[in-house]
């Protein structure tokens, strides 16, 4: 984007300012709990599940976890992206708005920017690869945007964006790699904090830190009652957010920095989609990702600005990765047990709680018998019954991954485009 008219400094106060700018345009999405899923997360994994992992042969962790779900699948356009898009536009000068905005995306950012532009009464130019699904193209056009097609590579998309900018003077609004996008996405964390506090105030038993739950856990402690712990009921011990380009995770980490709440990222591991985790191990940002993970909203490398936040241990404690099977299993639980309609990308955070033994050991060790209250971000619900049915099919039918695309040469392509 051009020079913004509001401060791009990444800190909590600017996330609060961002929330004030956009709250009239977005939904305050609900926070819900699930006793069933909290109990599942608090149950040790079977030893067989750890075979082939670094934890094979070890006693499975037995963390105590209370889950709080921030349902951004109920956000406008069906995903969290509306927050960043509305905030980015609120920071543009009048002369910039008058010339419109442009971006390249085939996912949720395209629809979010189109909606934000329509709300502000300005023009939106959305560059979409020709391999984009018809439903996404139709949804973007439905919000009034002018869709311009390009090839599927980043170079081809960026070339078309440059042409649009030269021709129209439109301002580029990137999907995730900009401070104003990050600050906008971080507003969900402010809401989550406040909503959990209110829920626990109304029903203290929802928190592992309530007096009744502390007494219960102390009765089961092997070495007697646990000593008093610092966390209080209503204060989240941790929040886990999905990680693709990093706009959401870096925004959540910025909003919660200094609050005492730990922030973690969650990724799919399939075909190298866990670039954030691998990058942290190598102490270097990975710049390219090409994967057909079913979590199609996370098929993109972490952005440059986002990386400065995510690689800061004081802001993001770590990133975990889960398998395709774990994502599917988690998605099935959410739809069947919670009756919440989500896309695969939305459930990776919960999958970490349920299946990542490393994370579960951290909760057991640091939370002790009392445990942790954990915030889970459901990032979106932009999928279809047809796509879900294909995901849960078997054999050859399942092999045709719902979000893989057919290119002009007839080959299946992995679309490296930010959601």
C-alpha positions in Angstrom: 0.0 0.0 0.0 1.0 3.6 -0.3 2.0 5.7 2.7 -0.9 5.1 5.2 -2.5 7.9 7.0 -2.5 6.0 10.3 0.5 4.6 12.3 1.8 1.2 11.1 3.7 0.5 14.4 2.9 -3.0 15.5 1.8 -2.7 19.1 -1.3 -3.4 21.2 -2.4 0.2 21.3 -2.6 0.3 17.5 -4.6 -2.9 17.5 -7.0 -1.2 19.8 -7.1 1.9 17.5 -7.7 -0.4 14.6 -10.7 -2.0 16.4 -12.2 1.4 16.9 -11.9 2.1 13.2 -13.5 -1.1 11.9 -16.0 -2.4 14.6 -18.9 -0.7 12.8 -18.1 -2.7 9.7 -17.5 -6.2 11.1 -19.2 -8.8 13.2 -18.2 -9.3 16.8 -18.0 -13.1 16.2 -19.1 -15.4 19.1 -16.8 -17.3 21.4 -18.2 -20.7 22.3 -17.0 -23.7 24.5 -17.4 -27.4 24.1 -17.2 -29.7 27.1 -16.8 -32.7 24.8 -13.8 -31.3 22.9 -12.2 -30.0 26.1 -12.5 -33.4 27.6 -11.0 -35.0 24.5 -8.1 -32.5 24.6 -7.6 -33.5 28.3 -7.4 -37.2 27.6 -4.1 -38.9 26.9 -3.5 -40.1 23.4 -3.3 -43.9 22.9 0.3 -45.1 22.7 -0.3 -46.3 19.2 -0.9 -42.7 18.1 2.7 -41.9 19.1 4.3 -44.7 17.1 6.7 -43.2 14.5 7.0 -39.9 16.4 9.8 -38.7 18.7 7.4 -39.5 21.5 7.1 -43.2 20.7 7.6 -45.4 23.8 7.0 -42.5 26.2 4.1 -42.0 28.5 1.5 -39.9 26.7 0.9 -36.5 28.1 -2.2 -35.8 30.2 -2.8 -32.1 30.0 -5.8 -30.4 31.4 -7.3 -28.1 28.8 -10.4 -25.9 28.6 -11.1 -24.7 25.1 -12.6 -21.3 24.0 -13.4 -21.1 20.3 -13.4 -17.7 18.5 -15.7 -18.3 15.5 -14.4 -16.2 12.7 -16.3 -18.5 10.3 -19.3 -16.3 11.2 -17.4 -13.1 10.2 -18.5 -11.1 7.1 -17.6 -13.0 3.9 -17.2 -16.1 6.1 -13.7 -15.5 7.4 -11.4 -13.2 9.4 -10.0 -11.4 6.4 -12.7 -8.7 6.6 -10.9 -7.2 9.6 -7.6 -6.5 7.8 -9.3 -5.3 4.6 -11.6 -2.8 6.4 -8.7 -1.5 8.5 -6.4 -1.1 5.5 -9.0 1.0 3.7 -9.7 3.0 6.8 -6.0 4.1 6.7 -5.9 5.3 3.1 -6.0 9.0 2.3 -9.1 10.4 0.4 -7.1 10.7 -2.8 -6.0 7.1 -2.6 -9.6 5.9 -2.0 -10.8 7.9 -4.9 -8.6 5.9 -7.3 -9.6 2.5 -5.9 -7.7 -0.5 -4.6 -6.2 -3.6 -6.1 -5.0 -7.0 -4.9 -4.2 -10.5 -6.1 -6.0 -13.3 -4.4 -8.2 -16.2 -5.2 -9.4 -16.7 -1.7 -11.0 -14.9 1.3 -8.9 -11.7 0.9 -10.4 -11.1 -2.5 -13.9 -11.2 -1.2 -13.0 -9.2 1.9 -11.4 -6.4 -0.1 -14.3 -6.3 -2.5 -16.8 -6.0 0.4 -14.7 -3.3 2.1 -14.4 -1.3 -1.2 -18.1 -1.5 -1.8 -18.8 -0.4 1.7 -16.6 2.7 1.2 -18.1 3.3 -2.2 -14.9 2.8 -4.2 -13.6 0.6 -7.0 -11.9 -2.7 -6.3 -9.8 -4.5 -8.9 -9.1 -8.1 -8.0 -6.5 -10.1 -9.9 -7.4 -13.8 -9.8 -5.6 -16.8 -11.5 -7.5 -18.4 -14.3 -7.5 -21.6 -12.2 -9.6 -20.0 -9.4 -12.8 -21.9 -8.6 -16.0 -20.5 -10.2 -17.6 -20.1 -6.8 -14.8 -17.8 -5.6 -14.9 -15.8 -8.8 -18.7 -15.4 -8.5 -18.5 -14.4 -4.8 -15.9 -11.7 -5.6 -17.9 -10.3 -8.5 -20.9 -10.4 -6.3 -19.4 -7.8 -4.0 -19.0 -5.5 -6.9 -15.3 -6.0 -7.7 -13.8 -6.0 -11.2 -12.1 -9.3 -11.6 -9.1 -9.4 -13.9 -7.6 -12.8 -14.7 -3.9 -13.8 -14.7 -1.6 -16.8 -14.8 -1.1 -18.8 -11.6 2.5 -17.9 -10.8 3.3 -15.0 -8.5 5.3 -13.3 -11.2 2.3 -13.4 -13.6 -0.1 -12.1 -10.9 2.2 -9.3 -9.8 2.7 -8.2 -13.4 -1.1 -7.8 -13.9 -1.4 -5.9 -10.6 1.4 -3.5 -11.8 -0.5 -3.0 -15.0 -3.7 -2.2 -13.1 -1.9 0.2 -10.8 -0.3 2.1 -13.8 -3.6 2.2 -15.6 -5.9 3.3 -12.8 -3.7 4.6 -10.0 -5.3 2.1 -7.6 -3.5 1.3 -4.3 -2.3 -2.2 -3.7 -3.7 -3.8 -0.6 -1.7 -7.0 0.1 -3.4 -10.1 1.6 -1.2 -10.2 4.7 2.2 -8.6 4.4 1.5 -5.1 5.7 1.2 -3.5 9.2 -2.3 -2.3 8.7 -3.5 -5.8 7.6 -1.8 -7.2 10.7 -3.3 -4.7 13.1 -6.7 -5.3 11.6 -6.5 -9.1 12.1 -5.2 -8.6 15.6 -8.6 -7.1 16.6 -10.0 -10.7 17.0 -7.7 -11.3 19.9 -9.0 -8.2 21.8 -12.5 -9.5 21.4 -11.5 -13.0 22.4 -9.9 -11.7 25.6 -13.0 -9.7 26.6 -15.5 -12.4 25.6 -13.7 -15.1 27.6 -13.6 -12.9 30.7 -17.3 -12.3 30.4 -18.1 -16.0 29.9 -16.0 -17.0 32.9 -17.5 -14.2 35.0 -21.0 -15.6 34.2 -19.9 -19.2 34.7 -16.6 -19.6 36.6 -16.6 -23.3 36.1 -15.7 -22.8 32.5 -12.1 -21.9 33.5 -9.5 -24.4 34.8 -8.5 -21.5 37.2 -11.9 -21.3 38.9 -11.8 -22.1 42.6 -14.0 -25.2 42.1 -11.8 -26.6 39.4 -8.6 -25.9 41.4 -10.0 -27.8 44.3 -11.0 -30.7 42.1 -7.5 -30.9 40.5 -5.8 -30.6 43.8 -7.7 -33.7 45.1 -6.3 -35.7 42.2 -2.7 -34.5 42.6 -0.3 -37.2 43.6 1.7 -35.1 46.0 -1.2 -33.2 47.6 -2.8 -29.8 46.9 -1.1 -27.7 44.2 0.3 -24.3 45.3 -1.4 -21.1 44.3 -0.9 -20.3 40.6 -0.6 -16.9 39.0 -3.2 -17.2 36.2 -6.7 -16.1 37.2 -10.1 -17.3 36.0 -10.9 -15.6 32.7 -7.3 -15.0 31.7 -6.3 -17.2 28.7 -3.1 -19.1 29.2 -2.6 -19.5 25.5 -4.1 -18.8 22.1 -3.4 -20.9 19.0 -3.9 -19.3 15.5 -3.6 -20.9 12.0 -0.5 -19.8 10.1 -0.4 -19.3 6.4 0.9 -15.9 5.3 1.0 -14.8 8.9 -1.4 -11.9 9.0 -3.6 -13.5 11.6 -0.9 -15.0 13.8 1.3 -11.9 13.8 -1.8 -9.7 14.5 -2.9 -11.9 17.4 0.6 -12.0 18.8 0.9 -8.2 18.6 -2.5 -7.8 20.4 -1.6 -10.2 23.2 2.1 -9.2 23.6 2.7 -8.3 27.2 -0.6 -9.7 28.5 0.9 -13.0 29.8 -1.0 -15.0 27.2 1.2 -17.3 25.2 0.7 -17.3 21.5 1.3 -20.3 19.2 0.9 -21.0 15.5 -0.6 -24.0 13.7 0.1 -25.3 10.2 -0.5 -28.3 8.0 2.6 -30.4 7.4 1.7 -31.9 4.0 4.2 -31.3 1.2 6.1 -28.7 3.1 3.2 -26.5 4.1 4.8 -26.1 7.5 7.2 -23.4 6.3 6.7 -21.4 9.5 7.8 -24.3 11.7 10.7 -25.2 9.4 11.7 -21.6 9.1 11.9 -21.2 12.9 14.1 -24.3 13.1 16.4 -23.0 10.5 16.3 -19.4 11.8 15.4 -18.2 8.3 12.1 -17.3 6.6 11.2 -19.8 3.8 10.1 -17.9 0.8 8.3 -20.5 -1.4 5.7 -23.1 -0.7 4.0 -25.5 -3.2 1.6 -27.8 -1.6 -1.8 -29.3 -2.1 -2.7 -29.5 1.5 -6.5 -29.7 2.2 -6.0 -26.6 4.3 -5.9 -24.5 1.2 -6.1 -21.2 3.0 -2.6 -22.0 4.4 -0.8 -22.7 1.2 1.4 -19.7 1.2 4.8 -18.7 2.7 5.0 -16.4 5.7 5.3 -12.7 4.7 8.4 -10.6 5.4 6.8 -8.3 8.0 4.9 -11.1 9.5 8.1 -13.1 10.0 9.6 -10.3 12.1 6.8 -10.9 14.6 6.5 -14.7 14.3 10.2 -15.2 14.7 10.3 -13.2 17.9 10.1 -15.6 20.8 8.7 -13.0 23.1 5.7 -12.7 20.9 5.2 -16.2 19.4 6.3 -19.1 21.6 6.3 -21.7 18.8 4.6 -23.2 15.7 3.3 -26.7 15.5 2.3 -28.8 12.4 -0.4 -31.4 11.9 -1.1 -34.0 9.3 -3.9 -34.2 6.8 -5.5 -37.1 8.7 -5.4 -35.1 11.9 -7.0 -32.1 10.1 -9.8 -34.3 8.7 -10.4 -36.0 12.1 -10.6 -32.6 13.8 -12.9 -31.2 11.2 -15.2 -34.1 11.6 -15.3 -33.6 15.4 -16.1 -29.9 15.0 -18.9 -30.4 12.5 -20.5 -33.4 14.2 -20.0 -32.5 17.9 -20.1 -28.7 17.9 -22.4 -28.4 14.9 -20.1 -25.6 13.6 -19.4 -25.4 9.8 -15.7 -24.8 9.2 -13.2 -25.1 6.4 -10.1 -27.4 6.8 -7.7 -24.4 7.5 -9.9 -23.4 10.4 -9.3 -26.5 12.5 -5.5 -26.8 12.5 -5.2 -25.0 15.9 -7.6 -27.4 17.5 -5.8 -30.3 15.8 -2.6 -29.2 17.6 -4.4 -29.3 21.0 -5.7 -32.8 20.3 -2.8 -34.5 18.5 0.5 -32.6 18.8 2.3 -34.4 21.7 4.9 -31.6 21.9 2.3 -29.0 22.6 0.4 -31.3 25.0 3.5 -31.9 27.0 4.1 -28.2 27.3 0.6 -27.8 28.8 1.1 -30.7 31.2 4.5 -29.4 32.3 3.7 -25.7 32.6 0.0 -26.0 33.5 0.4 -28.8 36.0 -2.7 -30.4 37.5 -4.6 -27.1 37.1 -4.0 -26.9 33.4 -4.5 -24.2 30.8 -7.4 -22.2 29.3 -6.7 -22.1 25.6 -8.2 -19.9 22.9 -8.7 -21.5 19.5 -9.2 -19.4 16.4 -11.7 -20.9 13.8 -10.4 -18.8 10.9 -13.2 -19.3 8.4 -16.0 -21.5 7.0 -15.7 -20.9 3.2 -16.2 -24.3 1.9 -19.1 -26.3 0.4 -20.9 -29.5 1.2 -19.6 -30.9 -2.1 -16.0 -30.1 -1.2 -16.4 -31.6 2.3 -17.9 -34.8 0.8 -14.8 -35.2 -1.4 -12.5 -34.7 1.5 -14.2 -37.5 3.4 -14.5 -39.8 0.4 -12.1 -42.8 0.1 -9.8 -44.2 -2.5 -9.5 -42.5 -5.9 -12.3 -40.1 -5.2 -10.5 -38.7 -2.2 -7.2 -38.6 -4.2 -8.8 -35.8 -6.3 -8.2 -33.1 -3.7 -11.1 -30.7 -3.6 -9.0 -27.6 -3.9 -6.4 -28.7 -6.4 -6.9 -26.9 -9.7 -6.7 -28.0 -13.4 -4.4 -25.8 -15.3 -4.6 -25.0 -19.0 -2.3 -27.9 -19.8 -4.5 -30.3 -18.0 -2.1 -30.8 -15.1 -3.1 -30.3 -11.5 -1.5 -27.2 -10.0 -0.8 -26.2 -6.4 -2.1 -22.6 -6.2 0.3 -20.6 -4.1 -2.1 -17.7 -3.5 -2.9 -16.2 -0.1 -6.4 -16.8 1.1 
